[in-house]
PDB file of C-alpha atoms in Angstrom:
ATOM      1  CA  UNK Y1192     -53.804 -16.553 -30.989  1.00 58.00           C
ATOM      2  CA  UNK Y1193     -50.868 -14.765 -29.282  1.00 71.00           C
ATOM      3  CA  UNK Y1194     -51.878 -11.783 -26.632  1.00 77.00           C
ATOM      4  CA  UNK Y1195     -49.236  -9.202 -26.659  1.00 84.00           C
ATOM      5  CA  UNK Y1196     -48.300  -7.221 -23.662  1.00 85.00           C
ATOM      6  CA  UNK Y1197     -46.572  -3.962 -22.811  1.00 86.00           C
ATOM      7  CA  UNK Y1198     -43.724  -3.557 -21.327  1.00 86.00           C
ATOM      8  CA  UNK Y1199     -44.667  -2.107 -18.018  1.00 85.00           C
ATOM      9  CA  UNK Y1200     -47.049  -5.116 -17.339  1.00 85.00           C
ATOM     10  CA  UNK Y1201     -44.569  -7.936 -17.508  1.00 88.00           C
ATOM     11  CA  UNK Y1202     -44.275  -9.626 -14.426  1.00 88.00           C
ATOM     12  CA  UNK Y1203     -41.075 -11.752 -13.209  1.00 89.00           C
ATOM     13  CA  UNK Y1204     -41.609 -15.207 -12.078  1.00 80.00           C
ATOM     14  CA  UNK Y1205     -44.085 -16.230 -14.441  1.00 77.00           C
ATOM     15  CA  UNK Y1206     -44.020 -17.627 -18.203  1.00 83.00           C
ATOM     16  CA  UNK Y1207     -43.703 -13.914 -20.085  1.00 85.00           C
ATOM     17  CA  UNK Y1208     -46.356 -13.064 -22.634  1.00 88.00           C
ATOM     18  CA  UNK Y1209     -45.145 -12.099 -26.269  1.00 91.00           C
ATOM     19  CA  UNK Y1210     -44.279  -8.708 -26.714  1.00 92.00           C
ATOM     20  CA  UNK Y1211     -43.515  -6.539 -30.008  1.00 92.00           C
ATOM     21  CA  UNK Y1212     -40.596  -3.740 -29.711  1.00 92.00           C
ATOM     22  CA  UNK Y1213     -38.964  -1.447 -31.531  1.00 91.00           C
ATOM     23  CA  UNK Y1214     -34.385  -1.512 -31.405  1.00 91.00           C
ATOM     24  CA  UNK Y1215     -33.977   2.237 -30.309  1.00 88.00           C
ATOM     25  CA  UNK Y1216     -30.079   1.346 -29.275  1.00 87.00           C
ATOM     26  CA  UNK Y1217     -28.186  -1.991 -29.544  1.00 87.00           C
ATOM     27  CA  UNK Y1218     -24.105  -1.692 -28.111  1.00 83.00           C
ATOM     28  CA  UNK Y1219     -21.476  -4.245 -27.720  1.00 79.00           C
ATOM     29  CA  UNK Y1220     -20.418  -5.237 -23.515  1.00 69.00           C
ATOM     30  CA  UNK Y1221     -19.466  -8.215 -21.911  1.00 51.00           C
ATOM     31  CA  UNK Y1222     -23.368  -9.632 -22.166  1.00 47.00           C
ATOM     32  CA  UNK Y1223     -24.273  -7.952 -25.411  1.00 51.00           C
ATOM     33  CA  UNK Y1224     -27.251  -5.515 -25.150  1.00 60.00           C
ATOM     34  CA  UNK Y1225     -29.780  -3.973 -26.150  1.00 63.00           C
ATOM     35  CA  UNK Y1226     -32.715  -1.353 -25.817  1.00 61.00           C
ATOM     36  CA  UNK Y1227     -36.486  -1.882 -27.302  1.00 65.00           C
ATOM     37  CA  UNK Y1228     -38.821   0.437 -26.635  1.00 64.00           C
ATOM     38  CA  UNK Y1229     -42.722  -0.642 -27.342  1.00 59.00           C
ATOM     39  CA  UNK Y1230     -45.429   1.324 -29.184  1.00 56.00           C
ATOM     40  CA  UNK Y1231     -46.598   2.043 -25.809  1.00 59.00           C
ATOM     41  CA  UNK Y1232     -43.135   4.176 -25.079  1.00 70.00           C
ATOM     42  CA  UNK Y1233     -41.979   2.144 -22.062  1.00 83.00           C
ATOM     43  CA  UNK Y1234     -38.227   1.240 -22.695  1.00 88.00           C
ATOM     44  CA  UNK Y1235     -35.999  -1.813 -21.414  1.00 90.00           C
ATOM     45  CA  UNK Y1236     -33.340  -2.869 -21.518  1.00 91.00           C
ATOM     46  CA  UNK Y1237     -32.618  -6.355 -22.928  1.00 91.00           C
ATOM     47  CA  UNK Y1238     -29.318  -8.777 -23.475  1.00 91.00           C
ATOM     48  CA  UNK Y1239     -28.612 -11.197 -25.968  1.00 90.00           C
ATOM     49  CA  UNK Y1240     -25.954 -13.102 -24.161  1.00 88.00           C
ATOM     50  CA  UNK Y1241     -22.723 -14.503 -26.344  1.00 85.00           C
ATOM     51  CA  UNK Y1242     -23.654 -18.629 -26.961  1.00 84.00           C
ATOM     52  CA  UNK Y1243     -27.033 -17.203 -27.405  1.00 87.00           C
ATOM     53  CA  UNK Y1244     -27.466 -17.556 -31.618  1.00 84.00           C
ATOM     54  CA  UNK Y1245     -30.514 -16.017 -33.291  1.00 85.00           C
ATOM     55  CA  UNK Y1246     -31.800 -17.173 -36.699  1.00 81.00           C
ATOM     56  CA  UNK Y1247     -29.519 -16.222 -39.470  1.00 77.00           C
ATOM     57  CA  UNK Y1248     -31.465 -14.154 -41.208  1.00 81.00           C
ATOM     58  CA  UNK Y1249     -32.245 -12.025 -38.012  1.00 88.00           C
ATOM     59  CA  UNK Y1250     -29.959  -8.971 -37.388  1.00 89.00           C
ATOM     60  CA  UNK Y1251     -31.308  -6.625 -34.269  1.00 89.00           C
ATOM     61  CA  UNK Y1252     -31.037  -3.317 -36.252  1.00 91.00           C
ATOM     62  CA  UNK Y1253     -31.758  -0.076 -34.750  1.00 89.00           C
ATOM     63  CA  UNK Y1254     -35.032   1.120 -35.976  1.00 90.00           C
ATOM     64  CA  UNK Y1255     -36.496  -2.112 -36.653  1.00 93.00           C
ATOM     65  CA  UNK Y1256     -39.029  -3.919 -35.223  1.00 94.00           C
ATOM     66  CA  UNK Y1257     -39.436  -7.387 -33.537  1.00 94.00           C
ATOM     67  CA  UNK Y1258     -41.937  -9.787 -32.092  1.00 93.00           C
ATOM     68  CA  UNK Y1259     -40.072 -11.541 -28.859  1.00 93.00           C
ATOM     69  CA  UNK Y1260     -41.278 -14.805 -26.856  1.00 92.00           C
ATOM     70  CA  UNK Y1261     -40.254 -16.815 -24.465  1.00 92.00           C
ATOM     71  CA  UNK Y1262     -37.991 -14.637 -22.951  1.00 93.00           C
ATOM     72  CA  UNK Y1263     -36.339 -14.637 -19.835  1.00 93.00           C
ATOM     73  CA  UNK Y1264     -36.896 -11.400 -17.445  1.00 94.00           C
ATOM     74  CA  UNK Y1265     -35.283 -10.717 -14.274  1.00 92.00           C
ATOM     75  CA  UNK Y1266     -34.769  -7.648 -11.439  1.00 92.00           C
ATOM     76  CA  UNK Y1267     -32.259  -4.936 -12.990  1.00 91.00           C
ATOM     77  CA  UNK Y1268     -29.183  -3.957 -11.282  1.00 85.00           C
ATOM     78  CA  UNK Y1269     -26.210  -1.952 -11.412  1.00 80.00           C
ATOM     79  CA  UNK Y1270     -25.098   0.797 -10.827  1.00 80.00           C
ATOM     80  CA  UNK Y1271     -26.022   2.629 -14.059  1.00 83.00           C
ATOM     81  CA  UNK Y1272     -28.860   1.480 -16.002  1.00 86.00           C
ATOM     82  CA  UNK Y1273     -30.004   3.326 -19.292  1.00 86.00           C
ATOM     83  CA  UNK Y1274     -33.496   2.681 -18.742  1.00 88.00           C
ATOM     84  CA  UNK Y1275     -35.909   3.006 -15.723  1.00 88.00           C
ATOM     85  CA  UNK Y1276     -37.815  -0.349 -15.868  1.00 90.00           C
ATOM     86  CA  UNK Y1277     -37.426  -2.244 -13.059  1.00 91.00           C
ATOM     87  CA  UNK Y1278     -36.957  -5.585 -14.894  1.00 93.00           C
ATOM     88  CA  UNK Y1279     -34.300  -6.587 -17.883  1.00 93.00           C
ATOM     89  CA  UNK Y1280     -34.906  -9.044 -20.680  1.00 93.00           C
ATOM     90  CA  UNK Y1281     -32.497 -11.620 -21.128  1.00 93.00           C
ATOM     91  CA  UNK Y1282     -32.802 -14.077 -23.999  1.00 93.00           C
ATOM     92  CA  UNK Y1283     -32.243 -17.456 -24.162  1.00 92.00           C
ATOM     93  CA  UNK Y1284     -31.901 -20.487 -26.473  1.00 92.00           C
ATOM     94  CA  UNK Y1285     -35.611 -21.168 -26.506  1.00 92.00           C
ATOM     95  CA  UNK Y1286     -35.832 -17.723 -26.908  1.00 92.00           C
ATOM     96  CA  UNK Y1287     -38.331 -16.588 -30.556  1.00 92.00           C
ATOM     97  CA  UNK Y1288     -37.403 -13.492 -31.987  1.00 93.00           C
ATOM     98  CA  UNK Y1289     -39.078 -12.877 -35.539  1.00 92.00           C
ATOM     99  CA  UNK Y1290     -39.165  -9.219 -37.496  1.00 93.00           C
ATOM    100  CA  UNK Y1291     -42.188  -7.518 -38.063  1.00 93.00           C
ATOM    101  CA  UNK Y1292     -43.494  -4.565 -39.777  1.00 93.00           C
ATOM    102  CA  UNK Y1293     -43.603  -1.242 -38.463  1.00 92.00           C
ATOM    103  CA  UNK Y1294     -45.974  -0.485 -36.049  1.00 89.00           C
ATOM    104  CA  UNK Y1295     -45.561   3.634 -35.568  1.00 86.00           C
ATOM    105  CA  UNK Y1296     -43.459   5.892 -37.085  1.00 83.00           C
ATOM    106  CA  UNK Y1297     -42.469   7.358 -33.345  1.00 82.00           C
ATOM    107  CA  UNK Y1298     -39.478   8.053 -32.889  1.00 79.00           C
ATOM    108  CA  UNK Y1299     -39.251   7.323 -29.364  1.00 81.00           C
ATOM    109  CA  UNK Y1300     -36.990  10.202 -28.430  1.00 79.00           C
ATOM    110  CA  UNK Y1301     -37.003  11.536 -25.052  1.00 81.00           C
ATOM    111  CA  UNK Y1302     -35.094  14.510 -24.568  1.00 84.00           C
ATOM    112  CA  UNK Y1303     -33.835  15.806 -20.475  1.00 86.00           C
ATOM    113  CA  UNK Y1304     -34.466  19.172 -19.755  1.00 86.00           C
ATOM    114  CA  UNK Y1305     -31.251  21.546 -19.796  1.00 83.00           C
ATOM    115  CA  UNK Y1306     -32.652  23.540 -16.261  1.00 83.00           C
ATOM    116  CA  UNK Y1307     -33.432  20.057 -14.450  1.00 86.00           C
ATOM    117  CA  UNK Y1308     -29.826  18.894 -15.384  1.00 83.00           C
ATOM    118  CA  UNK Y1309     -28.151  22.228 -14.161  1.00 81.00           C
ATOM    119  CA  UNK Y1310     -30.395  21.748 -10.823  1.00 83.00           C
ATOM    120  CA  UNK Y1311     -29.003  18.616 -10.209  1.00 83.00           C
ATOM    121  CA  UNK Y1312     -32.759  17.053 -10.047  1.00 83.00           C
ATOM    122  CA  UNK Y1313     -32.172  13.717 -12.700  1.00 85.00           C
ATOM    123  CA  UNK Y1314     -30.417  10.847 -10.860  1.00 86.00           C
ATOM    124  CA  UNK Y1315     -26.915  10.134 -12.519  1.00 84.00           C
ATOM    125  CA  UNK Y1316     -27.762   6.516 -11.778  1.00 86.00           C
ATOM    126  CA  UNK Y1317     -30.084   6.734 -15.014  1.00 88.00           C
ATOM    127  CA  UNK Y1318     -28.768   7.763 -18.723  1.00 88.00           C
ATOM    128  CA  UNK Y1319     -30.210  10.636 -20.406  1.00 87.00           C
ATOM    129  CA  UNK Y1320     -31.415  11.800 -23.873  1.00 87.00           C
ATOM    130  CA  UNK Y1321     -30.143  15.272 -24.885  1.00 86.00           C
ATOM    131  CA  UNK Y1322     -31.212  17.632 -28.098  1.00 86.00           C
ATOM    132  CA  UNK Y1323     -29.296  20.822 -28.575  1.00 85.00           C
ATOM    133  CA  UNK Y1324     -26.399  22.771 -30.913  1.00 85.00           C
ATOM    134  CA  UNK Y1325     -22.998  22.138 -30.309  1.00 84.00           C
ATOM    135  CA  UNK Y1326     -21.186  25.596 -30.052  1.00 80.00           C
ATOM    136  CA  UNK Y1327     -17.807  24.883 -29.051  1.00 82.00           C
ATOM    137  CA  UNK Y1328     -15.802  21.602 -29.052  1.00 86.00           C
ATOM    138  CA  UNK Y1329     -12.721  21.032 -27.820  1.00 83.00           C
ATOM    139  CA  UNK Y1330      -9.302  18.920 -28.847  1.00 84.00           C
ATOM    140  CA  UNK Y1331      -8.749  15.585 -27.869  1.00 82.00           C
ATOM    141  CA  UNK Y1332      -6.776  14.976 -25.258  1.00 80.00           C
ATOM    142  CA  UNK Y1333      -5.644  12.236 -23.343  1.00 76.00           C
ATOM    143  CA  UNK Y1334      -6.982  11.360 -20.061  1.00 64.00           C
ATOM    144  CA  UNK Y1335      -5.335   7.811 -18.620  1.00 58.00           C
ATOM    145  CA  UNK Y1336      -7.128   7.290 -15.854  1.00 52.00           C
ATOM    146  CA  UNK Y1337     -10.252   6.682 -17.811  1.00 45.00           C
ATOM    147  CA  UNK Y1338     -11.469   3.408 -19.166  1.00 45.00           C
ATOM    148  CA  UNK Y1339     -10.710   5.206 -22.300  1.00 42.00           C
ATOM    149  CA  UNK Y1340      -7.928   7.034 -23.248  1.00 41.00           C
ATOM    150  CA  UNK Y1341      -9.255  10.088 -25.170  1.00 47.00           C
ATOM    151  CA  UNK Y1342     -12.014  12.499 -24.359  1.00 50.00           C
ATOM    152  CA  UNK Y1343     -13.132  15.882 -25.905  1.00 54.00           C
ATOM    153  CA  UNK Y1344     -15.618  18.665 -24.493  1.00 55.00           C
ATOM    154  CA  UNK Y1345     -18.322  20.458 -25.866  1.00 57.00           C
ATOM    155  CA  UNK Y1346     -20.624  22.685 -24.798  1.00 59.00           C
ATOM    156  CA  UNK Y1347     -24.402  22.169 -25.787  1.00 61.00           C
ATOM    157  CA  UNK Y1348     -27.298  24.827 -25.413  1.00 52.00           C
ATOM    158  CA  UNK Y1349     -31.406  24.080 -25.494  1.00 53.00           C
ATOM    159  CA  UNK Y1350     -33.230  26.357 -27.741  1.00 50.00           C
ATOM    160  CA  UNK Y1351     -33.516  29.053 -25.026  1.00 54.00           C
ATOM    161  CA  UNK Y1352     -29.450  29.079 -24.676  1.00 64.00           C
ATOM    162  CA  UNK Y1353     -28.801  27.168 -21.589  1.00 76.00           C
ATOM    163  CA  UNK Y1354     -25.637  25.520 -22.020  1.00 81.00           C
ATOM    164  CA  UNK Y1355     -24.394  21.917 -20.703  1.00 81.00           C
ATOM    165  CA  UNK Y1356     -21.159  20.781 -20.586  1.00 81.00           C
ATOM    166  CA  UNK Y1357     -20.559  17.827 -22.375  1.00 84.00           C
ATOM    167  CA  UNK Y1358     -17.761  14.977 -22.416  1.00 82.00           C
ATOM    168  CA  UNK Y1359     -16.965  12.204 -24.709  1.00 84.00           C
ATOM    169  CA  UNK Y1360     -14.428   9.585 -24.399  1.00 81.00           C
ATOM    170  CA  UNK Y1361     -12.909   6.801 -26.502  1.00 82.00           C
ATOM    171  CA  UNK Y1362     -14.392   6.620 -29.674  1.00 84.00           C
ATOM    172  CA  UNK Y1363     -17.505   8.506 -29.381  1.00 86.00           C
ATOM    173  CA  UNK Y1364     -14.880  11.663 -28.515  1.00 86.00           C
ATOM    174  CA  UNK Y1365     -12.869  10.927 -31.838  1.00 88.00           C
ATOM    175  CA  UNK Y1366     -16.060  10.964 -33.600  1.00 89.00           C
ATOM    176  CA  UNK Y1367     -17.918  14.024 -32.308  1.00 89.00           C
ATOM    177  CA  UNK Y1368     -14.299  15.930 -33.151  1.00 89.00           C
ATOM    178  CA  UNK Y1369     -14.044  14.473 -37.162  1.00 91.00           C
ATOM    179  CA  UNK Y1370     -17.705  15.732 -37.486  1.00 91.00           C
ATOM    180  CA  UNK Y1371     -17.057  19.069 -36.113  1.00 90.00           C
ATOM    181  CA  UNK Y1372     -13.376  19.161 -37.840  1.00 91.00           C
ATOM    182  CA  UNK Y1373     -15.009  18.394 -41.058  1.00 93.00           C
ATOM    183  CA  UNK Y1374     -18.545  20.267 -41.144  1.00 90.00           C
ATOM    184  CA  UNK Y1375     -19.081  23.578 -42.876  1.00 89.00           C
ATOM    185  CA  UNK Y1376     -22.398  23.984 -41.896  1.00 87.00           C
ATOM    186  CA  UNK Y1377     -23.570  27.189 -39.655  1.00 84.00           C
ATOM    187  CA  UNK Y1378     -25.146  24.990 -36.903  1.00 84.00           C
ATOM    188  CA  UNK Y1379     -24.807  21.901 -35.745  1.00 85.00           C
ATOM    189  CA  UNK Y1380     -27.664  19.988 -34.205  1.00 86.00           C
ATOM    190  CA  UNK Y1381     -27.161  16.782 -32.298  1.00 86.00           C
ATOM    191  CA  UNK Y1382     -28.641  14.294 -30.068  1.00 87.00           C
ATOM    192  CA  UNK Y1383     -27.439  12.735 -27.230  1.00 87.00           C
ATOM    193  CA  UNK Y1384     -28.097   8.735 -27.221  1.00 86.00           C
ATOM    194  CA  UNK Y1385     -28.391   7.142 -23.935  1.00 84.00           C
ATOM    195  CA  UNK Y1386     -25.556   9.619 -21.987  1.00 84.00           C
ATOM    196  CA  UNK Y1387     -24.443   9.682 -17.938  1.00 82.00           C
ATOM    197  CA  UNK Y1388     -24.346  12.611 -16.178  1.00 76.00           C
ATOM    198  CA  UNK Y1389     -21.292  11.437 -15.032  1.00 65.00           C
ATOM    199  CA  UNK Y1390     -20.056   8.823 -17.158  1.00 46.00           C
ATOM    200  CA  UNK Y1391     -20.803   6.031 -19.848  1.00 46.00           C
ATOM    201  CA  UNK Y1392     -19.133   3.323 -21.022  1.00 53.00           C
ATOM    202  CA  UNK Y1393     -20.297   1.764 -24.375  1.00 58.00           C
ATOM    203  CA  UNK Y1394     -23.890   2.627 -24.589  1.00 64.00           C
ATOM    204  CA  UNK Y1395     -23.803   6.343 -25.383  1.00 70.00           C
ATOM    205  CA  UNK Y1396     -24.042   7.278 -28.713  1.00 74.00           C
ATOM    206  CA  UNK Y1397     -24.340  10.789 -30.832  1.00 75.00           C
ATOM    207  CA  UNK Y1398     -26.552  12.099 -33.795  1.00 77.00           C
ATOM    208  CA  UNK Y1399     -25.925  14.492 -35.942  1.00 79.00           C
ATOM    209  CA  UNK Y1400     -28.742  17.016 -37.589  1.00 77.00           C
ATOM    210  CA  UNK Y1401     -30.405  13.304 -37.802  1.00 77.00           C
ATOM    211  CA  UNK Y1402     -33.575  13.146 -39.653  1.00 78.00           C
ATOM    212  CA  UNK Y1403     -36.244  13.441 -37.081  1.00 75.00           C
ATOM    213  CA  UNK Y1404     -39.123  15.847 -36.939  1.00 77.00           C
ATOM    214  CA  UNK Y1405     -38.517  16.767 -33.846  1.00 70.00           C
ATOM    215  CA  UNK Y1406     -34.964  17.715 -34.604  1.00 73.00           C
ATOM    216  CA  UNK Y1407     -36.166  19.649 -37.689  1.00 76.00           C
ATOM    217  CA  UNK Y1408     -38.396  21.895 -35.445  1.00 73.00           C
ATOM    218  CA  UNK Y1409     -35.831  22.291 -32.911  1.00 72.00           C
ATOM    219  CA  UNK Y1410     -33.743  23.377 -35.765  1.00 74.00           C
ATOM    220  CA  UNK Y1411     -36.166  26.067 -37.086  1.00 76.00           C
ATOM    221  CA  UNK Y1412     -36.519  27.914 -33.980  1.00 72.00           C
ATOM    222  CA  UNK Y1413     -32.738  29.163 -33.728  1.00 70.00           C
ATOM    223  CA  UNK Y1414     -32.677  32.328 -35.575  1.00 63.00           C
ATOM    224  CA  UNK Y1415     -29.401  32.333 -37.217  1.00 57.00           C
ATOM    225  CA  UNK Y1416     -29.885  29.369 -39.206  1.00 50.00           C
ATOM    226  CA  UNK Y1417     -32.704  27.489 -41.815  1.00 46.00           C
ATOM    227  CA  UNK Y1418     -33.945  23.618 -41.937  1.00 42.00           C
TER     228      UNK Y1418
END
């Protein structure tokens, strides 16, 4: 009978216990990664190196869940890392990786807070969550000395109207101005997937009015506007 562990007791240097995770983010890079979360809500980060072939009928969908052994895990480094675990899965050929049912219905969404940005208190060497409304967004414009070549601006305020500057580049810019080109709607609530203070590359992604509860509350608070 297999003994499943959480995330946060996984020790390096030893064969690894089975664990069960929910896909909260998956993004291409050079590696190929990807972030489960357990039911626990301790978050990793994990890679599923190219060479490294799962079953064919296995896809690692956001939002779904999967039962992992005989995984590989190691000390995390560089210099940004989008979770705060101290350890990263990598998996291998002998790697298992089988889908399972859903264990919770959490959502696993873990929002910064707008004053501790503007305070400079989260470390930029960590990526954030963000929930807000988007109330201005700028063109895109190019900006060659970045990794990409287009970014846009926006500004996003908390439900008490503290605003945050945002940027996105590359693709992420081109689609956070087609949404806002295109939408007729009064408000527009987002969420901000896995974002740098300073600056992300490939991980960060965007949400709009997604279909979360605690989007849907957020939403019902602002006065000029219904769920």
């Amino acid at each position: 009978m297999l003994t499943y562990a959480c995330l946060t007791a996984l020790v390096p240097g030893k064969k690894q216990p089975a664990i069960r995770v929910k896909i909260v983010r998956t993004w291409m890079s050079p590696f190929g990664s990807i972030r489960p979360n357990t039911c626990m809500g301790s978050m990793i980060e994990a890679t599923l190196p190219w060479g490294v072939v799962l079953p064919y009928e296995i896809n690692l969908d956001e939002g779904d869940w999967f039962e992992i052994l005989d995984f590989k895990l190691i000390h995390a480094s560089g210099l940004i890392r989008t979770t705060r675990s101290k350890y990263h899965i990598n998996l291998t050929h002998d790697s298992v990786v089988m889908k399972i049912q859903r264990i919770t219905e959490c959502n696993f969404l873990f929002c910064a807070s707008y004053k501790t940005i503007l305070r400079g208190l989260y470390h930029p060497k960590f990526c954030i969550g963000l929930c807000g409304a988007l109330v201005e967004v700028g063109d895109i414009q190019d900006f060659p000395e970045a990794q990409a070549n287009q970014f846009n601006h926006g500004n996003q305020p908390s439900i008490r109207f503290t605003q945050v500057k945002c940027v996105a580049y590359g693709s992420l810019a081109e689609k956070l101005y087609e949404y806002w080109s295109s939408t007729t709607a009064n408000v527009v609530v987002c969420v901000l997937k896995l974002w740098r203070i300073e600056w992300g590359n490939g991980c960060s992604d965007i949400l709009f009015d997604p279909e979360i509860p605690e989007i849907h509350y957020f939403k019902s608070m602002i006065p000029f506007t219904t769920v």
